[in-house]
CSV table of C-alpha atoms in Angstrom, one decimal:
chain,number,residue,atom,x,y,z
A,1,MET,CA,-24.5,13.7,-28.0
A,2,ASN,CA,-24.6,12.1,-31.6
A,3,ASP,CA,-21.7,12.0,-33.6
A,4,SER,CA,-22.8,14.8,-36.0
A,5,LEU,CA,-21.2,17.0,-33.0
A,6,PHE,CA,-17.4,16.2,-34.6
A,7,GLU,CA,-19.1,14.7,-38.1
A,8,GLY,CA,-16.7,14.7,-40.6
A,9,ARG,CA,-13.7,15.2,-38.3
A,10,ALA,CA,-11.3,12.4,-37.7
A,11,ASP,CA,-8.6,14.3,-34.9
A,12,ILE,CA,-9.9,15.7,-31.9
A,13,GLN,CA,-7.8,17.3,-29.3
A,14,ALA,CA,-8.6,16.3,-25.6
A,15,VAL,CA,-6.8,18.5,-23.0
A,16,ALA,CA,-7.7,17.6,-19.0
A,17,MET,CA,-7.6,20.2,-16.4
A,18,TYR,CA,-7.1,19.9,-12.9
A,19,VAL,CA,-8.6,23.6,-11.8
A,20,GLY,CA,-9.9,23.5,-8.6
A,21,GLN,CA,-10.7,20.7,-5.3
A,22,ARG,CA,-14.3,20.4,-6.6
A,23,LEU,CA,-16.9,21.8,-8.9
A,24,ASP,CA,-20.4,22.2,-8.1
A,25,LEU,CA,-21.8,20.6,-10.4
A,26,ARG,CA,-25.8,20.6,-9.5
A,27,ALA,CA,-25.0,24.8,-10.8
A,28,PHE,CA,-24.6,23.5,-14.2
A,29,GLU,CA,-28.4,23.4,-15.2
A,30,HIS,CA,-28.2,26.8,-17.6
A,31,PHE,CA,-25.4,24.6,-19.7
A,32,GLU,CA,-26.3,22.0,-22.7
A,33,GLN,CA,-26.4,18.6,-20.9
A,34,LEU,CA,-25.6,15.7,-23.4
A,35,ALA,CA,-24.7,13.5,-21.1
A,36,THR,CA,-24.7,12.6,-17.2
A,37,GLY,CA,-22.5,10.4,-15.0
A,38,PRO,CA,-19.8,11.4,-15.8
A,39,LEU,CA,-21.9,15.1,-16.7
A,40,ALA,CA,-21.3,16.3,-20.1
A,41,VAL,CA,-22.2,19.7,-21.6
A,42,ARG,CA,-21.4,21.4,-25.0
A,43,ALA,CA,-19.0,24.4,-24.5
A,44,GLY,CA,-16.5,26.4,-27.4
A,45,ALA,CA,-17.9,26.4,-30.8
A,46,SER,CA,-18.3,22.9,-31.5
A,47,GLY,CA,-16.7,20.9,-28.9
A,48,ALA,CA,-17.9,19.3,-25.6
A,49,ALA,CA,-16.6,19.2,-21.8
A,50,VAL,CA,-16.9,16.6,-19.3
A,51,LEU,CA,-16.7,17.4,-15.4
A,52,PHE,CA,-16.2,15.3,-13.1
A,53,ARG,CA,-17.1,16.9,-8.6
A,54,TYR,CA,-13.7,16.1,-8.0
A,55,GLY,CA,-12.7,19.4,-9.8
A,56,VAL,CA,-11.4,18.4,-13.5
A,57,ALA,CA,-12.5,19.6,-16.5
A,58,VAL,CA,-11.7,17.6,-19.4
A,59,PHE,CA,-12.0,19.4,-22.8
A,60,PHE,CA,-13.1,18.1,-26.3
A,61,GLY,CA,-12.5,19.5,-29.6
A,62,LEU,CA,-11.5,23.2,-27.8
A,63,THR,CA,-9.6,26.0,-28.8
A,64,ALA,CA,-7.2,27.1,-26.4
A,65,ALA,CA,-9.1,30.4,-25.8
A,66,GLU,CA,-12.7,28.3,-25.8
A,67,ALA,CA,-11.1,26.7,-23.1
A,68,VAL,CA,-10.0,29.3,-21.4
A,69,GLY,CA,-13.3,31.4,-22.1
A,70,PHE,CA,-15.6,28.3,-20.5
A,71,LEU,CA,-13.4,28.3,-17.3
A,72,GLN,CA,-13.6,32.0,-16.9
A,73,ASP,CA,-17.9,31.4,-17.4
A,74,ILE,CA,-17.6,28.6,-14.8
A,75,ARG,CA,-15.1,29.9,-12.6
A,76,ARG,CA,-17.9,30.5,-9.0
A,77,LEU,CA,-18.4,26.8,-9.3
A,78,ILE,CA,-14.9,26.3,-9.5
A,79,ILE,CA,-14.1,25.2,-5.3
A,80,GLU,CA,-10.7,26.1,-4.0
A,81,PRO,CA,-9.2,27.1,-7.6
A,82,ILE,CA,-5.7,25.9,-8.2
A,83,GLU,CA,-3.4,28.3,-9.4
A,84,GLU,CA,-1.5,26.6,-11.8
A,85,PRO,CA,-3.8,23.4,-12.6
A,86,GLN,CA,-2.1,20.3,-14.0
A,87,THR,CA,-3.0,19.8,-17.4
A,88,GLU,CA,-2.9,16.4,-19.9
A,89,GLU,CA,-3.6,16.7,-23.7
A,90,VAL,CA,-4.1,14.0,-26.2
A,91,ALA,CA,-5.2,13.2,-29.4
A,92,LEU,CA,-8.3,11.1,-30.4
A,93,VAL,CA,-8.4,9.8,-33.8
A,94,VAL,CA,-11.2,7.5,-35.9
A,95,GLN,CA,-10.2,4.4,-37.2
A,96,LYS,CA,-12.9,2.5,-37.4
A,97,GLY,CA,-11.5,-0.6,-39.2
A,98,GLU,CA,-8.6,-0.8,-36.6
A,99,SER,CA,-9.0,-1.8,-33.4
A,100,GLU,CA,-9.7,0.6,-29.9
A,101,GLY,CA,-6.7,1.4,-27.9
A,102,VAL,CA,-3.3,3.9,-27.6
A,103,GLU,CA,-0.5,3.7,-30.3
A,104,ALA,CA,2.1,7.0,-31.2
A,105,SER,CA,0.6,8.6,-28.1
A,106,ARG,CA,-2.5,8.9,-29.9
A,107,ILE,CA,-6.1,7.5,-28.7
A,108,ARG,CA,-7.8,5.5,-31.4
A,109,LEU,CA,-11.7,5.2,-31.3
A,110,HIS,CA,-14.1,3.2,-33.5
A,111,SER,CA,-16.1,6.6,-33.2
A,112,VAL,CA,-16.6,10.0,-30.7
A,113,ASP,CA,-19.7,9.0,-29.5
A,114,ILE,CA,-20.7,9.9,-25.4
A,115,GLN,CA,-20.0,6.7,-24.1
A,116,ARG,CA,-16.3,6.3,-25.7
A,117,LEU,CA,-15.9,10.2,-24.9
A,118,GLN,CA,-17.0,10.1,-21.4
A,119,LEU,CA,-14.7,6.7,-20.4
A,120,VAL,CA,-11.8,8.7,-22.7
A,121,ALA,CA,-12.5,11.7,-20.2
A,122,ASP,CA,-12.7,9.5,-17.0
A,123,VAL,CA,-9.0,7.9,-17.4
A,124,LEU,CA,-7.9,11.4,-18.3
A,125,ALA,CA,-9.4,13.2,-15.0
A,126,LYS,CA,-7.8,9.8,-13.2
A,127,SER,CA,-4.3,10.1,-14.9
A,128,VAL,CA,-4.2,14.4,-14.0
A,129,VAL,CA,-5.1,14.2,-10.4
A,130,LEU,CA,-2.4,11.6,-9.8
A,131,ALA,CA,0.0,13.7,-11.6
A,132,HIS,CA,-0.4,16.7,-9.2
A,133,TYR,CA,-0.8,14.1,-6.0
A,134,GLU,CA,2.5,13.1,-7.4
A,135,ILE,CA,4.0,16.0,-7.7
A,136,THR,CA,2.7,17.6,-4.4
A,137,ILE,CA,3.9,13.6,-2.5
A,138,ALA,CA,7.5,14.0,-4.2
A,139,SER,CA,7.7,18.2,-2.5
A,140,GLN,CA,6.5,16.4,1.0
A,141,PHE,CA,9.4,13.9,0.1
A,142,ASP,CA,11.6,16.8,0.4
A,143,ARG,CA,10.6,18.1,4.0
A,144,VAL,CA,10.3,15.0,5.5
A,145,GLU,CA,13.7,13.8,4.6
A,146,PRO,CA,15.6,16.7,6.4
A,147,LEU,CA,13.6,15.6,9.6
A,148,ALA,CA,14.9,11.9,9.6
A,149,THR,CA,18.5,13.2,8.7
A,150,ASN,CA,19.0,15.2,11.7
A,151,LEU,CA,16.7,12.9,13.9
A,152,LYS,CA,19.9,10.8,12.7
A,153,GLN,CA,22.8,12.8,13.5
A,154,ALA,CA,21.8,15.3,16.0
A,155,GLY,CA,19.4,12.1,18.2
A,156,ARG,CA,16.7,14.9,17.9
A,157,THR,CA,13.7,16.4,15.5
A,158,GLY,CA,14.7,19.8,14.9
A,159,HIS,CA,10.5,20.8,14.2
A,160,LYS,CA,7.9,21.7,16.6
A,161,GLY,CA,5.3,18.6,17.4
A,162,ARG,CA,2.7,20.9,15.4
A,163,GLU,CA,4.5,20.9,12.4
A,164,LEU,CA,4.7,17.2,12.3
A,165,LEU,CA,1.2,16.7,12.9
A,166,LYS,CA,0.3,19.2,9.9
A,167,TYR,CA,2.7,16.6,7.7
A,168,ILE,CA,0.6,13.6,8.7
A,169,GLY,CA,-3.3,15.4,8.1
A,170,ASP,CA,-1.6,16.6,4.3
A,171,MET,CA,-1.0,13.2,3.6
A,172,LEU,CA,-4.3,11.9,5.4
A,173,THR,CA,-6.2,14.5,3.3
A,174,ILE,CA,-4.6,13.5,-0.2
A,175,GLU,CA,-5.2,9.9,0.8
A,176,SER,CA,-9.1,10.8,1.6
A,177,LYS,CA,-9.3,13.0,-1.5
A,178,MET,CA,-7.8,10.3,-4.0
A,179,VAL,CA,-9.6,7.3,-2.5
A,180,GLY,CA,-13.3,8.5,-1.8
A,181,ARG,CA,-13.4,11.5,-4.3
A,182,VAL,CA,-11.6,10.9,-7.7
A,183,GLY,CA,-11.7,6.4,-7.0
A,184,VAL,CA,-8.5,6.2,-8.7
A,185,SER,CA,-9.0,2.3,-8.6
A,186,GLU,CA,-12.5,2.0,-9.0
A,187,LYS,CA,-13.8,1.6,-12.7
A,188,PRO,CA,-16.6,3.7,-13.8
A,189,GLU,CA,-19.8,3.4,-13.6
A,190,LEU,CA,-20.6,3.7,-17.3
A,191,LEU,CA,-18.7,0.0,-17.7
A,192,TRP,CA,-22.1,-1.1,-15.8
A,193,GLU,CA,-24.4,0.1,-18.3
A,194,HIS,CA,-21.9,-0.2,-21.3
A,195,PRO,CA,-19.4,-3.8,-21.1
A,196,GLU,CA,-18.7,-3.5,-24.8
A,197,LEU,CA,-16.1,-0.9,-24.2
A,198,GLU,CA,-14.2,-2.9,-21.0
A,199,ARG,CA,-11.6,-3.7,-23.0
A,200,LEU,CA,-11.3,0.0,-24.7
A,201,TYR,CA,-10.9,1.2,-20.8
A,202,ALA,CA,-8.6,-2.0,-19.6
A,203,ARG,CA,-6.4,-0.3,-22.6
A,204,LEU,CA,-6.5,3.1,-21.5
A,205,GLU,CA,-6.3,1.8,-17.6
A,206,ASP,CA,-3.2,-0.1,-18.9
A,207,GLU,CA,-1.4,3.1,-20.8
A,208,TYR,CA,-1.9,5.3,-18.3
A,209,GLU,CA,-1.0,3.2,-15.8
A,210,LEU,CA,-3.3,4.4,-13.6
A,211,GLU,CA,-3.8,1.5,-10.5
A,212,GLU,CA,0.0,1.1,-10.5
A,213,ARG,CA,0.8,4.9,-10.1
A,214,HIS,CA,-2.1,4.8,-7.3
A,215,VAL,CA,0.0,1.9,-5.8
A,216,ALA,CA,3.2,4.0,-5.7
A,217,LEU,CA,1.3,6.9,-4.2
A,218,ASP,CA,-0.4,4.7,-1.4
A,219,ARG,CA,2.9,3.4,-0.6
A,220,LYS,CA,4.6,7.0,-0.3
A,221,LEU,CA,1.7,8.6,1.3
A,222,MET,CA,2.5,5.5,4.4
A,223,LEU,CA,6.1,6.3,4.6
A,224,ILE,CA,5.6,9.9,4.6
A,225,SER,CA,3.1,9.2,7.4
A,226,ARG,CA,5.0,6.9,9.1
A,227,THR,CA,8.0,8.6,8.9
A,228,ALA,CA,5.4,12.1,10.4
A,229,GLU,CA,3.8,9.7,13.3
A,230,THR,CA,7.5,8.0,14.2
A,231,LEU,CA,8.7,11.6,14.8
A,232,SER,CA,5.6,13.0,16.3
A,233,GLY,CA,6.4,10.3,19.0
A,234,ILE,CA,9.7,10.7,19.7
A,235,LEU,CA,9.2,14.4,20.2
A,236,GLN,CA,6.7,13.9,22.3
A,237,ASN,CA,8.6,11.3,24.6
A,238,GLN,CA,11.4,13.9,24.3
A,239,ARG,CA,8.7,16.1,25.8
A,240,SER,CA,7.8,13.8,28.8
A,241,LEU,CA,11.2,13.2,29.7
A,242,ARG,CA,11.9,16.7,30.0
A,243,VAL,CA,9.0,17.2,32.0
A,244,GLU,CA,9.6,14.3,34.2
A,245,TRP,CA,13.5,15.9,35.4
A,246,TYR,CA,11.5,19.1,35.5
A,247,ILE,CA,10.0,17.6,38.2
A,248,VAL,CA,12.6,15.5,39.8
A,249,ILE,CA,14.5,19.0,39.7
A,250,LEU,CA,11.6,20.5,41.3
A,251,ILE,CA,11.2,17.9,44.3
A,252,VAL,CA,15.7,18.3,44.6
A,253,LEU,CA,15.3,21.9,45.0
A,254,GLU,CA,11.9,21.7,47.7
A,255,ILE,CA,14.2,19.1,49.8
A,256,VAL,CA,17.2,21.4,49.6
A,257,ILE,CA,15.2,24.6,51.0
A,258,THR,CA,13.8,21.9,53.4
A,259,LEU,CA,16.7,20.9,54.4
A,260,ALA,CA,18.3,24.3,54.1
A,261,ASP,CA,15.0,26.0,57.0
A,262,LYS,CA,15.8,23.1,59.6
A,263,PHE,CA,19.8,23.8,59.5
A,264,LEU,CA,19.7,27.3,59.3
A,265,GLY,CA,16.4,27.7,61.1
């Protein structure tokens, strides 16, 4: 992409959407590619889209209708679509004489070259994924809290082991997605080739609190997983104790039957 894509425009709207669990980027050969790592393509009448394998599309300079149309065109490439995609919007403002960063809920840039758009897209994509999982984990907290309360008040879990194992599996899945696919805590590879953008990335990362939010989610994931594992262990112990009592009862019954046969025989 060259600057002529947004030539004469000092205000460009950016919208990040978490549209699915994955995007099949290998199938984008028929789009006009502007850059790779991350993949950027032309979109709409005069805009662009930056796409991430972990299911996020970031649009620059597209109208709402153009964004919807683009998603319709690539719907077959979206794996496990999300019914209500998490979104995040921000305005990009071109001000060559000012320092780059975030001010008054706007991102100020010296230019709208492809590298800067890719960098902004990387931050917005990570932010929208974090927002999605912040909501997901909050709902998991609402589900796990009654289990702990029931254990405290009644001395038992009140739930089946399969459900507790599902909680643990959900938490491990979320953690693997954030760490393995998204790489929230990792810097984009773009900075290796363009170290001059390091300061801009640091300011954007700080503004969107990527590291802090990631650490907070990690702590919540650990707490939920540990709670579910503890309850699952207690449930297993309860089952083992119940089996032991069954065995004792059977032994006693066998003794009683044996004695009855001996004395009545």
